[in-house]
Amino acid sequence: MKYYAVILTLQDEEKNRSFRPQHLAFLEQMRQENKVVMNGPFTDGAGGLVIYAANDLEEAISYLKQDPYIVNGARNWEIHEWALDTNPNFQL
């Protein structure tokens, strides 16, 4: 399994507000399927970050392209393979 960090930047504020409930429901479903490891908004309102778990980049992009924010043009995206490096002393 590989991890992919997706930066979602605001493209259309009105669409962002309109599709937020569907976006959050999508992320929750992806978490239940173990396809999203973590996600959250940037505190400055510029967008958010989603960490996908996938076998390869193509699979991660296929997940991303199902997000209502992407489908409806509310957000732009940038994706990078991410090497998960955990601190054994850190606890959430």
mmCIF file with all atom_site columns, C-alpha atoms in Angstrom, residues 9-20 46 69 72-76:
data_model
loop_
_atom_site.group_PDB
_atom_site.id
_atom_site.type_symbol
_atom_site.label_atom_id
_atom_site.label_alt_id
_atom_site.label_comp_id
_atom_site.label_asym_id
_atom_site.label_entity_id
_atom_site.label_seq_id
_atom_site.pdbx_PDB_ins_code
_atom_site.Cartn_x
_atom_site.Cartn_y
_atom_site.Cartn_z
_atom_site.occupancy
_atom_site.B_iso_or_equiv
_atom_site.pdbx_formal_charge
_atom_site.auth_seq_id
_atom_site.auth_comp_id
_atom_site.auth_asym_id
_atom_site.auth_atom_id
_atom_site.pdbx_PDB_model_num
ATOM 1  C CA . THR A 1 9  ? -7.233  24.373 -3.256  1.00 0.00 ? 9  THR A CA 1
ATOM 2  C CA . LEU A 1 10 ? -10.286 26.566 -3.523  1.00 0.00 ? 10 LEU A CA 1
ATOM 3  C CA . GLN A 1 11 ? -11.435 27.177 -7.098  1.00 0.00 ? 11 GLN A CA 1
ATOM 4  C CA . ASP A 1 12 ? -15.044 28.332 -6.728  1.00 0.00 ? 12 ASP A CA 1
ATOM 5  C CA . GLU A 1 13 ? -16.284 29.560 -3.351  1.00 0.00 ? 13 GLU A CA 1
ATOM 6  C CA . GLU A 1 14 ? -19.989 29.189 -4.176  1.00 0.00 ? 14 GLU A CA 1
ATOM 7  C CA . LYS A 1 15 ? -19.570 25.612 -5.432  1.00 0.00 ? 15 LYS A CA 1
ATOM 8  C CA . ASN A 1 16 ? -17.395 24.879 -2.418  1.00 0.00 ? 16 ASN A CA 1
ATOM 9  C CA . ARG A 1 17 ? -20.264 25.838 -0.081  1.00 0.00 ? 17 ARG A CA 1
ATOM 10 C CA . SER A 1 18 ? -22.860 24.006 -2.169  1.00 0.00 ? 18 SER A CA 1
ATOM 11 C CA . PHE A 1 19 ? -20.990 20.710 -2.418  1.00 0.00 ? 19 PHE A CA 1
ATOM 12 C CA . ARG A 1 20 ? -19.447 20.638 1.090   1.00 0.00 ? 20 ARG A CA 1
ATOM 13 C CA . ALA A 1 46 ? -7.322  28.076 1.280   1.00 0.00 ? 46 ALA A CA 1
ATOM 14 C CA . TYR A 1 69 ? -15.571 18.939 -5.039  1.00 0.00 ? 69 TYR A CA 1
ATOM 15 C CA . ASN A 1 72 ? -18.265 19.826 -9.753  1.00 0.00 ? 72 ASN A CA 1
ATOM 16 C CA . GLY A 1 73 ? -15.253 22.143 -10.134 1.00 0.00 ? 73 GLY A CA 1
ATOM 17 C CA . ALA A 1 74 ? -15.210 23.500 -6.579  1.00 0.00 ? 74 ALA A CA 1
ATOM 18 C CA . ARG A 1 75 ? -11.546 22.705 -5.977  1.00 0.00 ? 75 ARG A CA 1
ATOM 19 C CA . ASN A 1 76 ? -8.303  22.292 -7.884  1.00 0.00 ? 76 ASN A CA 1
#
